[in-house]
mmCIF file of N, CA, C and O in Angstrom:
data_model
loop_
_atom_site.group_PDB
_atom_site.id
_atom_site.type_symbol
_atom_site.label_atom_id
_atom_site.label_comp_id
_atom_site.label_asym_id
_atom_site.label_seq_id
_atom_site.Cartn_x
_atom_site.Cartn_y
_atom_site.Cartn_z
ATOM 1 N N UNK D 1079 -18.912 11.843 3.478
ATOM 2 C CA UNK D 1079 -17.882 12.186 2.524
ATOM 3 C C UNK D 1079 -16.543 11.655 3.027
ATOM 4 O O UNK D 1079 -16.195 11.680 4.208
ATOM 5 N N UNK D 1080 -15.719 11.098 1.855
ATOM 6 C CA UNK D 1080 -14.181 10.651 2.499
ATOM 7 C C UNK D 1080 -13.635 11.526 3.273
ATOM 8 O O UNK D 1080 -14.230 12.579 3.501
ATOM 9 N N UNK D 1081 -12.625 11.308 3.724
ATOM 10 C CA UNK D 1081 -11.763 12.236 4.583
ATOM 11 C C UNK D 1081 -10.025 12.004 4.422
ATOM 12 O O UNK D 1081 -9.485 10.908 4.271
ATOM 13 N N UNK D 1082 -9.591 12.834 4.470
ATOM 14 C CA UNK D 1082 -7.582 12.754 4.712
ATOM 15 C C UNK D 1082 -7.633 12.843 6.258
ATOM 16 O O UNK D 1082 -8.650 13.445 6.602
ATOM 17 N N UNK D 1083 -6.930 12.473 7.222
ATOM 18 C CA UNK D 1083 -7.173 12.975 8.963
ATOM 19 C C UNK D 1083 -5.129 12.802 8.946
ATOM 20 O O UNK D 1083 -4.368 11.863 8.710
ATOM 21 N N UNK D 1084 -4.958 14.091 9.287
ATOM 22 C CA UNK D 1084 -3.471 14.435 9.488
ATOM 23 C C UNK D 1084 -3.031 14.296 11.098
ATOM 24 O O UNK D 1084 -3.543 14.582 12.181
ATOM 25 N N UNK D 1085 -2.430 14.006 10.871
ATOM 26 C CA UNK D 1085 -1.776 13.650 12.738
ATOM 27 C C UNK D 1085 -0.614 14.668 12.810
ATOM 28 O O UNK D 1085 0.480 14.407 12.310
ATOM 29 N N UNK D 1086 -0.707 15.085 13.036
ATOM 30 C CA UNK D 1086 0.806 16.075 13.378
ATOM 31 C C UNK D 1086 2.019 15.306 14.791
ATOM 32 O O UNK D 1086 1.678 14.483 15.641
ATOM 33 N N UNK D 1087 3.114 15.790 14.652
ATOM 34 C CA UNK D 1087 4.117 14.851 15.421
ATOM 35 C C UNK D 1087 3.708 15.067 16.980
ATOM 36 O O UNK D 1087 4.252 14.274 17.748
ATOM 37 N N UNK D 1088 2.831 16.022 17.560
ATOM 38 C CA UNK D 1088 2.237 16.169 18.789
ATOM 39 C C UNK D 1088 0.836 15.863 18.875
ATOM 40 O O UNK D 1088 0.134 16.683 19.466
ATOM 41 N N UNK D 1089 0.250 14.737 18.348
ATOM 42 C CA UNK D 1089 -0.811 14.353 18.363
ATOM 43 C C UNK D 1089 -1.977 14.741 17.760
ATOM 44 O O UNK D 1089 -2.900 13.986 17.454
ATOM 45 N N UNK D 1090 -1.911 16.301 17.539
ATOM 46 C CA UNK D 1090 -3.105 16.584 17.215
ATOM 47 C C UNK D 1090 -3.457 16.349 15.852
ATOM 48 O O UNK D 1090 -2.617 16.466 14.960
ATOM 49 N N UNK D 1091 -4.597 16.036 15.638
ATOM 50 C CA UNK D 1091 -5.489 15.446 14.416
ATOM 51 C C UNK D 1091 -6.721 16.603 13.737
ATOM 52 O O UNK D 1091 -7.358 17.455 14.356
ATOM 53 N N UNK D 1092 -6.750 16.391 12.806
ATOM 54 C CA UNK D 1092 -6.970 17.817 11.336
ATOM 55 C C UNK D 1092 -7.673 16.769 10.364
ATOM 56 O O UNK D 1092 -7.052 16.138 9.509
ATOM 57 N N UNK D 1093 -9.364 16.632 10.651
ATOM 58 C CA UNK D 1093 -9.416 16.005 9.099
ATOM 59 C C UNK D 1093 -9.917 16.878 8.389
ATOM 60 O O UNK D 1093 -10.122 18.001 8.852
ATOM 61 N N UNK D 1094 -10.299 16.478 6.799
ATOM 62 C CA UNK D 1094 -10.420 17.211 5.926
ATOM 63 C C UNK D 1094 -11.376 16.491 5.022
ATOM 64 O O UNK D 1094 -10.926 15.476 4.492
ATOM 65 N N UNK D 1095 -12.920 16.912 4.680
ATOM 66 C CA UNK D 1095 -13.579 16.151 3.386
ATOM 67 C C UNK D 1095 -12.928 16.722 2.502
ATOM 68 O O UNK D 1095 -12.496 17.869 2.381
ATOM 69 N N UNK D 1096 -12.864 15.156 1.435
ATOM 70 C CA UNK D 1096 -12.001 14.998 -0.100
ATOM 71 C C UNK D 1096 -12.706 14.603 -0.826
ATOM 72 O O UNK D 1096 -13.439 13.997 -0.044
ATOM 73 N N UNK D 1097 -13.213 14.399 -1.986
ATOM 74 C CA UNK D 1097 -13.616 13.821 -3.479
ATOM 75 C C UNK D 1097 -12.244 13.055 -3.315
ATOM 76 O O UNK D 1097 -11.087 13.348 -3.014
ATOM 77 N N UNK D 1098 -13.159 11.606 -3.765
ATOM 78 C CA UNK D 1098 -12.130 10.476 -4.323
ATOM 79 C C UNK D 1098 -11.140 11.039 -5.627
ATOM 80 O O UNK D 1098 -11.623 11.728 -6.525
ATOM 81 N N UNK D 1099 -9.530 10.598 -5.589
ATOM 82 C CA UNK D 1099 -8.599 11.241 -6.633
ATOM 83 C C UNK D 1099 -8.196 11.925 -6.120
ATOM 84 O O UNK D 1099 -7.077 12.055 -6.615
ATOM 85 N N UNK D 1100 -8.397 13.218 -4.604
ATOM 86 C CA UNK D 1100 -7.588 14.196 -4.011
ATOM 87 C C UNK D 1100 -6.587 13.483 -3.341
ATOM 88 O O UNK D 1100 -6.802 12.597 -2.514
ATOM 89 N N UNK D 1101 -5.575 13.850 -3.681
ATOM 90 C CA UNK D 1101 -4.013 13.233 -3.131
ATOM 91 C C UNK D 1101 -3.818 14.178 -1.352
ATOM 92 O O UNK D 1101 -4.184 15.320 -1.076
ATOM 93 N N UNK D 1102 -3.235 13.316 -0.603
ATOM 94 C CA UNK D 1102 -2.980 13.973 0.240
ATOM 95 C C UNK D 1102 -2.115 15.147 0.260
ATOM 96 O O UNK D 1102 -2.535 16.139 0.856
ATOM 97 N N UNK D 1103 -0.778 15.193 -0.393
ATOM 98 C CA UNK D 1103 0.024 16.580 -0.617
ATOM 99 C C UNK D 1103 -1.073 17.683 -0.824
ATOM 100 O O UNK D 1103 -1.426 18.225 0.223
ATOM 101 N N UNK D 1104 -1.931 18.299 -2.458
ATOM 102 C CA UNK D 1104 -2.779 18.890 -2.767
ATOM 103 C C UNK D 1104 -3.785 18.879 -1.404
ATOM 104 O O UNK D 1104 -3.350 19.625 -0.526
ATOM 105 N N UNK D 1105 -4.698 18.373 -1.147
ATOM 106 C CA UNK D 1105 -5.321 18.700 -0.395
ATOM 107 C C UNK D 1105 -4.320 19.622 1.481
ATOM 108 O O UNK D 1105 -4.659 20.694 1.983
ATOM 109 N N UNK D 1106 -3.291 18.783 1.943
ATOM 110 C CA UNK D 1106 -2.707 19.641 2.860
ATOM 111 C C UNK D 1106 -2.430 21.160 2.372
ATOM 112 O O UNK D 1106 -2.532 22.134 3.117
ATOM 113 N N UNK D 1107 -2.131 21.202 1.261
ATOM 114 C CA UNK D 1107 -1.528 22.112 0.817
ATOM 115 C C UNK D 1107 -2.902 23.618 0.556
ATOM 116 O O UNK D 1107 -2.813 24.774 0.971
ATOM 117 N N UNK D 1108 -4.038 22.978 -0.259
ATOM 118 C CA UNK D 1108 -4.474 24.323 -0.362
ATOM 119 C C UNK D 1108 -5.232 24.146 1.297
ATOM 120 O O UNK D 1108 -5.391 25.301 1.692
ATOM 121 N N UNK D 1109 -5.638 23.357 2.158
ATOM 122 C CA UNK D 1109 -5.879 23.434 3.894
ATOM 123 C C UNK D 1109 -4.601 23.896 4.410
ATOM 124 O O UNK D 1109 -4.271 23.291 5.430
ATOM 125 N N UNK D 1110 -4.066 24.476 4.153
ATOM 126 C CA UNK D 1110 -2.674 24.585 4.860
ATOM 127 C C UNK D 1110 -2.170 24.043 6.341
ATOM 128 O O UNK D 1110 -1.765 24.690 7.307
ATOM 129 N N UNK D 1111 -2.302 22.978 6.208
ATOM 130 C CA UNK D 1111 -1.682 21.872 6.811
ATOM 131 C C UNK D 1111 -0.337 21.597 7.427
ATOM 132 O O UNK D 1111 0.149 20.504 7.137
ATOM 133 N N UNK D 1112 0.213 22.223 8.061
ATOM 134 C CA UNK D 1112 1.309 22.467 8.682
ATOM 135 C C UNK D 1112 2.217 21.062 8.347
ATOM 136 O O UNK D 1112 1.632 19.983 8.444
ATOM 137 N N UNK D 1113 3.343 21.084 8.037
ATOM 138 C CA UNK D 1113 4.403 20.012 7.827
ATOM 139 C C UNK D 1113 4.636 19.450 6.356
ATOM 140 O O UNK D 1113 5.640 18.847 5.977
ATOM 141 N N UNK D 1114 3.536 19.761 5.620
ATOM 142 C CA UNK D 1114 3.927 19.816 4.458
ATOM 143 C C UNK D 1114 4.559 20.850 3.320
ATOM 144 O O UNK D 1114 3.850 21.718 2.811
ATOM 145 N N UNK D 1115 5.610 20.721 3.055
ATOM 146 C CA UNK D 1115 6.503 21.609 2.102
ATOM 147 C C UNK D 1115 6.132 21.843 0.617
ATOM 148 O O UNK D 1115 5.864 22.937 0.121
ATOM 149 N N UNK D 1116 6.163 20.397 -0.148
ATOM 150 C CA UNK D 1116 5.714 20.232 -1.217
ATOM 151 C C UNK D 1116 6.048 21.109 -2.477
ATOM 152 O O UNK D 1116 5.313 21.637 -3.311
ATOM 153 N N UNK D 1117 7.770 21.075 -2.286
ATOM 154 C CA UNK D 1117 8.730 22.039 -3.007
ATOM 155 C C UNK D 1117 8.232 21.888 -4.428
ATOM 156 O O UNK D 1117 7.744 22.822 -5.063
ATOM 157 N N UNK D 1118 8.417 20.369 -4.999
ATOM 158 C CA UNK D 1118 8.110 20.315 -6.430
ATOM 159 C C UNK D 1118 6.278 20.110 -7.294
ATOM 160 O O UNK D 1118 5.918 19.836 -8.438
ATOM 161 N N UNK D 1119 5.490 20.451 -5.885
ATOM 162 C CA UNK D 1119 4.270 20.182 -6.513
ATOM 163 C C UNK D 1119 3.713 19.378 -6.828
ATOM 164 O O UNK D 1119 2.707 19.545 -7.517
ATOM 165 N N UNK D 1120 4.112 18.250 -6.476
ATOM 166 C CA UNK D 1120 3.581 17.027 -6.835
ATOM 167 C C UNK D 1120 4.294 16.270 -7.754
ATOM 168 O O UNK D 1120 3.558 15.627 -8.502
ATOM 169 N N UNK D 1121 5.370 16.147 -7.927
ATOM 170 C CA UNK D 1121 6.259 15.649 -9.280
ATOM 171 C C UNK D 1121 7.034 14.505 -8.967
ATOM 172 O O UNK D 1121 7.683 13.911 -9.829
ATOM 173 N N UNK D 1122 6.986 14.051 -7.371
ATOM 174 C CA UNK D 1122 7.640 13.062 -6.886
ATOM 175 C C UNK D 1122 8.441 12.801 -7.004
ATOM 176 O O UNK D 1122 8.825 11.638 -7.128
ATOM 177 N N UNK D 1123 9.615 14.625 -7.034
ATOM 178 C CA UNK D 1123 10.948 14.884 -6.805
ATOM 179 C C UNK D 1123 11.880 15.629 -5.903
ATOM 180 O O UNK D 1123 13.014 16.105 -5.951
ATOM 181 N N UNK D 1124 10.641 15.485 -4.851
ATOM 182 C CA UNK D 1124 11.568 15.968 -3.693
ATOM 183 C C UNK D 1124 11.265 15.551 -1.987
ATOM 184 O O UNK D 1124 12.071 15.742 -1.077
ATOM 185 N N UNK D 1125 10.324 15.133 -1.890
ATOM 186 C CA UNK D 1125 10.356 14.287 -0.561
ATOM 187 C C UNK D 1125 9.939 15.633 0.658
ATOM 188 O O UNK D 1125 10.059 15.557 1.881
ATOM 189 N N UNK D 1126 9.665 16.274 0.216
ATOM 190 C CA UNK D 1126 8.997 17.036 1.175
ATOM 191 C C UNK D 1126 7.454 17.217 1.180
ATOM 192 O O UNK D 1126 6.957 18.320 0.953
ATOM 193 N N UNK D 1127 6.760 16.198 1.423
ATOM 194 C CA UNK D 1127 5.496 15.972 1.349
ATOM 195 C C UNK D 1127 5.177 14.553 2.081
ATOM 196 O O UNK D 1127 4.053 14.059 2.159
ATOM 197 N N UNK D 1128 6.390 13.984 2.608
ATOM 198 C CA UNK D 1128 6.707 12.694 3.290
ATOM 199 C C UNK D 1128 5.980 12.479 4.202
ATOM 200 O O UNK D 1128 6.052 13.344 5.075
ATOM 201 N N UNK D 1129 5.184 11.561 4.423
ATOM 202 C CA UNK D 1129 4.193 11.160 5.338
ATOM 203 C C UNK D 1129 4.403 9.962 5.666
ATOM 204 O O UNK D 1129 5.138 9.302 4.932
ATOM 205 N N UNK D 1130 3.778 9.297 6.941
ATOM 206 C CA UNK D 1130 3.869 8.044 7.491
ATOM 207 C C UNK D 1130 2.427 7.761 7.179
ATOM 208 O O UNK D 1130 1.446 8.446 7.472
ATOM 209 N N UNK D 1131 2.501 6.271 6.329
ATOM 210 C CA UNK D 1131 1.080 5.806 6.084
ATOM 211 C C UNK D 1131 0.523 5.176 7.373
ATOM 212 O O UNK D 1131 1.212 4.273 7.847
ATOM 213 N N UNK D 1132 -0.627 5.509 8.028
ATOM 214 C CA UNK D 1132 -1.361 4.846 9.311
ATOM 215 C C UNK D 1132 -1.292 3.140 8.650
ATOM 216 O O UNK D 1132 -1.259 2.760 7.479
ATOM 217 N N UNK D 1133 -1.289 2.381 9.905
ATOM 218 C CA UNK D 1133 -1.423 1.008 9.411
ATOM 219 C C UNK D 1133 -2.918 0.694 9.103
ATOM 220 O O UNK D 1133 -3.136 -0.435 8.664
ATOM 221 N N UNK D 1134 -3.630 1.256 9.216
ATOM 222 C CA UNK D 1134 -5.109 0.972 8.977
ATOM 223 C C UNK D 1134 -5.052 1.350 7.673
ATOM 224 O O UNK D 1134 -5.685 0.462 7.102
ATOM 225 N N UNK D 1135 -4.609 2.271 6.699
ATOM 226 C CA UNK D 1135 -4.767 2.793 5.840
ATOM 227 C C UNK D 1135 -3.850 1.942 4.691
ATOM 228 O O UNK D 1135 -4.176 1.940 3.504
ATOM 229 N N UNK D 1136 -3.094 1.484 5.016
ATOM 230 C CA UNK D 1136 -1.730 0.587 3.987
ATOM 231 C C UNK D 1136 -2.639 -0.301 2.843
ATOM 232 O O UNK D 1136 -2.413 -0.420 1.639
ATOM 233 N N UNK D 1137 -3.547 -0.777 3.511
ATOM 234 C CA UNK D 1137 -4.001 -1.800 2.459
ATOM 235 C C UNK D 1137 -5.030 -0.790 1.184
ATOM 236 O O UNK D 1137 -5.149 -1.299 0.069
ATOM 237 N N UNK D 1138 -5.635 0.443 1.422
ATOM 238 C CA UNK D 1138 -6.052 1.332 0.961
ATOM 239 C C UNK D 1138 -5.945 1.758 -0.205
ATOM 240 O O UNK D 1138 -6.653 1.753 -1.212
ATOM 241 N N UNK D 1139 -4.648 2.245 0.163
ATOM 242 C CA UNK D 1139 -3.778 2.708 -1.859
ATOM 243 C C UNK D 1139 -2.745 1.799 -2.256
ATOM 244 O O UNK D 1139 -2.334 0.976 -1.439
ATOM 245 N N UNK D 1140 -2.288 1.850 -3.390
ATOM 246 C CA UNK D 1140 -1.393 0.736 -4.136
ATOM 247 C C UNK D 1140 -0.171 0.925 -3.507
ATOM 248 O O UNK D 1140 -0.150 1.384 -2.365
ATOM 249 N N UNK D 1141 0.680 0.685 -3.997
ATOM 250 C CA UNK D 1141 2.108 0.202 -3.189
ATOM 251 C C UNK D 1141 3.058 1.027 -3.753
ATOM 252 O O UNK D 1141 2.640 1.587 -4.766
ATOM 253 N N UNK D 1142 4.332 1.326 -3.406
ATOM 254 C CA UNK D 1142 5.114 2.729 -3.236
ATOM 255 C C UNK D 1142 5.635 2.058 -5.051
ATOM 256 O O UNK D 1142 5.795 0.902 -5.441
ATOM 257 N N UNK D 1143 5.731 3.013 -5.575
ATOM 258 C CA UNK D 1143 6.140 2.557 -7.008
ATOM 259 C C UNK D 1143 7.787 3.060 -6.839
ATOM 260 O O UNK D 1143 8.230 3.697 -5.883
ATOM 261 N N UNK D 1144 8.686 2.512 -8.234
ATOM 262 C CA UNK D 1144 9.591 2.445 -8.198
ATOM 263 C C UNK D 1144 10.455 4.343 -8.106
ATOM 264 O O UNK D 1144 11.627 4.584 -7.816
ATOM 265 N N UNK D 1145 9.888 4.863 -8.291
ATOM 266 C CA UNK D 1145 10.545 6.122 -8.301
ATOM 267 C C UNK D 1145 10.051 6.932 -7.212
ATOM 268 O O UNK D 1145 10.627 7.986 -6.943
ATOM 269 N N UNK D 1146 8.632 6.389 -6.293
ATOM 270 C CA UNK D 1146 8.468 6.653 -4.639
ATOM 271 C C UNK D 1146 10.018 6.754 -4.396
ATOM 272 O O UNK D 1146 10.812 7.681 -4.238
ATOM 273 N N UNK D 1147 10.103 5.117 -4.447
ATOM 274 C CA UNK D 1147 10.552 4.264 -3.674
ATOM 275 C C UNK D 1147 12.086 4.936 -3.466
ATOM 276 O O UNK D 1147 12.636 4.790 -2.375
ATOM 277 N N UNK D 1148 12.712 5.625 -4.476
ATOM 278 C CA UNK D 1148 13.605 6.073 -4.825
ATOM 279 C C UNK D 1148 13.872 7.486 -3.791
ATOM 280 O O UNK D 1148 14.673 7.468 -2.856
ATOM 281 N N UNK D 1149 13.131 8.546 -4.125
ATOM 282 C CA UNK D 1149 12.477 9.371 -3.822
ATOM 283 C C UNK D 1149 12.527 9.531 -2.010
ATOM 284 O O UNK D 1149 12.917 10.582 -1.499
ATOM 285 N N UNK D 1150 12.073 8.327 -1.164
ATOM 286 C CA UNK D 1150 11.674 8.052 0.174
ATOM 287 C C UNK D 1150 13.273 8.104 0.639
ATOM 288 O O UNK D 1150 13.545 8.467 1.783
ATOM 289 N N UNK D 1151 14.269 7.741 -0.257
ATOM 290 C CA UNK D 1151 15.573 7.623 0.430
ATOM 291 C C UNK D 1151 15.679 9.033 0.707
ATOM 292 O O UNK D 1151 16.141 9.223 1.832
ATOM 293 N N UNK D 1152 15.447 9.950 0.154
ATOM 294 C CA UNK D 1152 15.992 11.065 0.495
ATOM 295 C C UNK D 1152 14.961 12.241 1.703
ATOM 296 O O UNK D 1152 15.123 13.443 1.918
ATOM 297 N N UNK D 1153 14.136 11.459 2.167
ATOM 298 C CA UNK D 1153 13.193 12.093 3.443
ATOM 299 C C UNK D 1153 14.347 12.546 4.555
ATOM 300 O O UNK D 1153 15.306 11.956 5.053
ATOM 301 N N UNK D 1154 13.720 14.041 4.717
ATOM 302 C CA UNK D 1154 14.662 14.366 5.706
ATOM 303 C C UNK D 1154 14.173 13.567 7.420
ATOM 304 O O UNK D 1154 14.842 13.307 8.421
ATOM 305 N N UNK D 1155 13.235 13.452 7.201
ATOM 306 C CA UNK D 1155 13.361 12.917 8.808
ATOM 307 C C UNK D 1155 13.370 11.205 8.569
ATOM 308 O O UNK D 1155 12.511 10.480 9.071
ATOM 309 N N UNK D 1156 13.939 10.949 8.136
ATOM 310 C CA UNK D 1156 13.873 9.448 8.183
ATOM 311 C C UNK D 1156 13.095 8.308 7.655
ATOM 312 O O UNK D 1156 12.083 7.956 8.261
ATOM 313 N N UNK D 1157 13.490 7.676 6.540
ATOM 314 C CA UNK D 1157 12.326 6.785 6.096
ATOM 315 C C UNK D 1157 11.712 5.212 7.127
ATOM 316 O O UNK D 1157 12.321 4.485 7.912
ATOM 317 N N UNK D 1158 10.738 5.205 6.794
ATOM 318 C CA UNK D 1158 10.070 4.071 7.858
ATOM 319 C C UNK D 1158 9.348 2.810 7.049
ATOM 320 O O UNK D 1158 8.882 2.893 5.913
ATOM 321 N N UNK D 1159 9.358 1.798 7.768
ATOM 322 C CA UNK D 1159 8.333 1.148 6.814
ATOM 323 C C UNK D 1159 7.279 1.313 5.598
ATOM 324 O O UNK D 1159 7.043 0.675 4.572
ATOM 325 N N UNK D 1160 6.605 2.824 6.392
ATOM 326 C CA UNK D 1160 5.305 2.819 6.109
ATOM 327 C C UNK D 1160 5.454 4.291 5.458
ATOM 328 O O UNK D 1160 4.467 4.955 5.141
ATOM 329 N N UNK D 1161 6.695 4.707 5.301
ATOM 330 C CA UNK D 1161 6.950 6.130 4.703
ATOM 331 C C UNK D 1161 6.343 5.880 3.306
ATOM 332 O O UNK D 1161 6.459 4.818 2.694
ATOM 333 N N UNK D 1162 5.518 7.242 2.758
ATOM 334 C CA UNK D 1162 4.622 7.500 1.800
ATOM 335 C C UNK D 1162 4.939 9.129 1.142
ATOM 336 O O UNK D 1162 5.084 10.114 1.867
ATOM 337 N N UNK D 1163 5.009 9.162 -0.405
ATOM 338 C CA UNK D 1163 5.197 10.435 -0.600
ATOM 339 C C UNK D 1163 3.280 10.780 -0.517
ATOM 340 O O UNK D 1163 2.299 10.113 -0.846
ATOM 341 N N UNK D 1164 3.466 12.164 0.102
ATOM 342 C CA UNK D 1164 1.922 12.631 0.342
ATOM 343 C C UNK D 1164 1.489 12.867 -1.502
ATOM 344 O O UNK D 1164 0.552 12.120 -1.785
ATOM 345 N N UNK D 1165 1.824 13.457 -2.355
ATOM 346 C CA UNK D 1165 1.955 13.766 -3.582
ATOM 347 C C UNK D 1165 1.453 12.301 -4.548
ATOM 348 O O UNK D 1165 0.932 12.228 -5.661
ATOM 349 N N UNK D 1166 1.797 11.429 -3.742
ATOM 350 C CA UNK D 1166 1.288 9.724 -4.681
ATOM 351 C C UNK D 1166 -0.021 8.912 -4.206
ATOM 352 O O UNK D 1166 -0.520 7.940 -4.774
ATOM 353 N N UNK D 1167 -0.457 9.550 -3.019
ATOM 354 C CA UNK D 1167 -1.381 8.878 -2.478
ATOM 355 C C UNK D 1167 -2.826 9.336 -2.759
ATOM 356 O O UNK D 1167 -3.083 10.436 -2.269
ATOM 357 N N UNK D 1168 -3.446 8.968 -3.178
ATOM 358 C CA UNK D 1168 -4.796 9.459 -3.981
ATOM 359 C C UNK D 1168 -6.048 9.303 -2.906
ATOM 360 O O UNK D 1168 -5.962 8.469 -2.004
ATOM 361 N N UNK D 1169 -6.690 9.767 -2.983
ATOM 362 C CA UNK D 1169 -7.783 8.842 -2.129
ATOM 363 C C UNK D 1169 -8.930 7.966 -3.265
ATOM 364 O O UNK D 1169 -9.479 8.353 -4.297
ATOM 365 N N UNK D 1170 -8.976 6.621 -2.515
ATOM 366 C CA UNK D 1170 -9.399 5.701 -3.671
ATOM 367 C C UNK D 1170 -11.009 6.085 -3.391
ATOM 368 O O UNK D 1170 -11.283 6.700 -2.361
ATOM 369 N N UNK D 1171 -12.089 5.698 -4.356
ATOM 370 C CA UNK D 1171 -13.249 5.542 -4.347
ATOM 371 C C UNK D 1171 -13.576 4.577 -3.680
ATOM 372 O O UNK D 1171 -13.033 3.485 -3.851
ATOM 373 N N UNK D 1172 -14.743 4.818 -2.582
ATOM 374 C CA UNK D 1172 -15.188 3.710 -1.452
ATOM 375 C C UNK D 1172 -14.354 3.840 0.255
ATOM 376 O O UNK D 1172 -14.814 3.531 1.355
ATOM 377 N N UNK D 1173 -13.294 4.290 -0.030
ATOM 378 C CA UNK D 1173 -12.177 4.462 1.120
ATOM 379 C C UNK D 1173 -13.370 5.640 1.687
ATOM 380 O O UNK D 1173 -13.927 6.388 0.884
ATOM 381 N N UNK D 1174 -13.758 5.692 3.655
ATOM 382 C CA UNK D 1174 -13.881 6.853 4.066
ATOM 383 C C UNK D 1174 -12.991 7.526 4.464
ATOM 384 O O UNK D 1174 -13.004 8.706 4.115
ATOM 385 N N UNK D 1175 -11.711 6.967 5.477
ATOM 386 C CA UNK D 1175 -10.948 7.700 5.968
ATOM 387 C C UNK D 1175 -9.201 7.446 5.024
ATOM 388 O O UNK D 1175 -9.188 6.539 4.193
ATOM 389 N N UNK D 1176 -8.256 8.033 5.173
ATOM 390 C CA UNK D 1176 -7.123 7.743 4.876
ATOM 391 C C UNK D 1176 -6.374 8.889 6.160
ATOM 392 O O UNK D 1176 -6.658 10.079 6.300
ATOM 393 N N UNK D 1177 -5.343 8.059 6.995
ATOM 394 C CA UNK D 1177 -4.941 9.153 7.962
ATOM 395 C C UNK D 1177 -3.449 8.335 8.304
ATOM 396 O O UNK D 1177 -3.111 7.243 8.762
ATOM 397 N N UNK D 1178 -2.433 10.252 7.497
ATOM 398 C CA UNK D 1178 -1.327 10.265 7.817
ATOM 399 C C UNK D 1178 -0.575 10.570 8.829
ATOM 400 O O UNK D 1178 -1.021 11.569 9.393
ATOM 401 N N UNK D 1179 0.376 10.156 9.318
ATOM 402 C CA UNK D 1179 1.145 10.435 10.232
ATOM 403 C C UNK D 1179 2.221 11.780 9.750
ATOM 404 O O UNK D 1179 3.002 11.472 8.849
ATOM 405 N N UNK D 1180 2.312 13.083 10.221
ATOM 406 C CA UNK D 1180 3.411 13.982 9.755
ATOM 407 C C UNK D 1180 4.652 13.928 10.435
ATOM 408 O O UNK D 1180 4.618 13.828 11.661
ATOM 409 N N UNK D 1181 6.038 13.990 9.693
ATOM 410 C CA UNK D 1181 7.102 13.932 10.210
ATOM 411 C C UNK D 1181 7.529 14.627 11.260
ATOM 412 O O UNK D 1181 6.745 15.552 11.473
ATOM 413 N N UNK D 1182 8.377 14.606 11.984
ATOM 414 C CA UNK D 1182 8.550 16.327 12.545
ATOM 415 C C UNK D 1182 9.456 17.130 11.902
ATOM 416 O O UNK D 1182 9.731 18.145 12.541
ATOM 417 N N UNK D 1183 10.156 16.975 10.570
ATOM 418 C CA UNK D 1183 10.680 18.006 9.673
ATOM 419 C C UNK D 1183 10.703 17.667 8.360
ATOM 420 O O UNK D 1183 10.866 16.465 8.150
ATOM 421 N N UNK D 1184 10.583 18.414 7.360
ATOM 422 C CA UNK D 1184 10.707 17.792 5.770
ATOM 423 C C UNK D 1184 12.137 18.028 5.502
ATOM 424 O O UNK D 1184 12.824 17.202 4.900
ATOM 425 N N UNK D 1185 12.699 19.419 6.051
ATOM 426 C CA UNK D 1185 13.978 19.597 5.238
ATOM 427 C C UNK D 1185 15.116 19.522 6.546
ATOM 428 O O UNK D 1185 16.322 19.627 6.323
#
């Protein structure tokens, strides 16, 4: 079965079996997954669900759309290359793993 695998900012790693379509935000959220906030629920209006996409994983899901993209400016810990709202990232069909990096603060 796929998996989400969460990294937390001290290394430790949390995966989770997903059905393809479970977004990473939703799934941290009902696993309660430490570092995710996920003020607006998924509405990709508030940046507390901010994750660092693993580089293994980038080619995986589609590319930060224009209102991510928007959205990523306002991450409280800093946007990065590879910064991802957790709330947009789906897990695709065929993908086994997808594994985020967590910030060390949302707000």
């Amino acid at each position: 079965m796929p998996q989400i695998t969460y990294v937390q900012p001290d290394g430790e790693r949390r995966s989770i079996a997903v059905n393809p379509g479970a977004t990473v935000m939703l799934t941290a959220v009902a696993n309660g997954v430490a570092g995710i906030v996920a003020e607006c629920g998924g509405a990709a209006m508030c940046a507390t669900c901010h994750v660092y996409l693993d580089e293994a994983s980038q080619a995986c899901v589609p590319p930060v759309s224009e209102v991510e993209n928007e959205m990523l400016e306002s991450a409280a810990a800093g946007r990065r290359d590879n910064s991802r709202l957790g709330c947009q990232i789906a897990m695709p069909a065929g993908v086994d793993e997808i594994i985020v990096h967590i910030p060390t603060h949302q707000v």
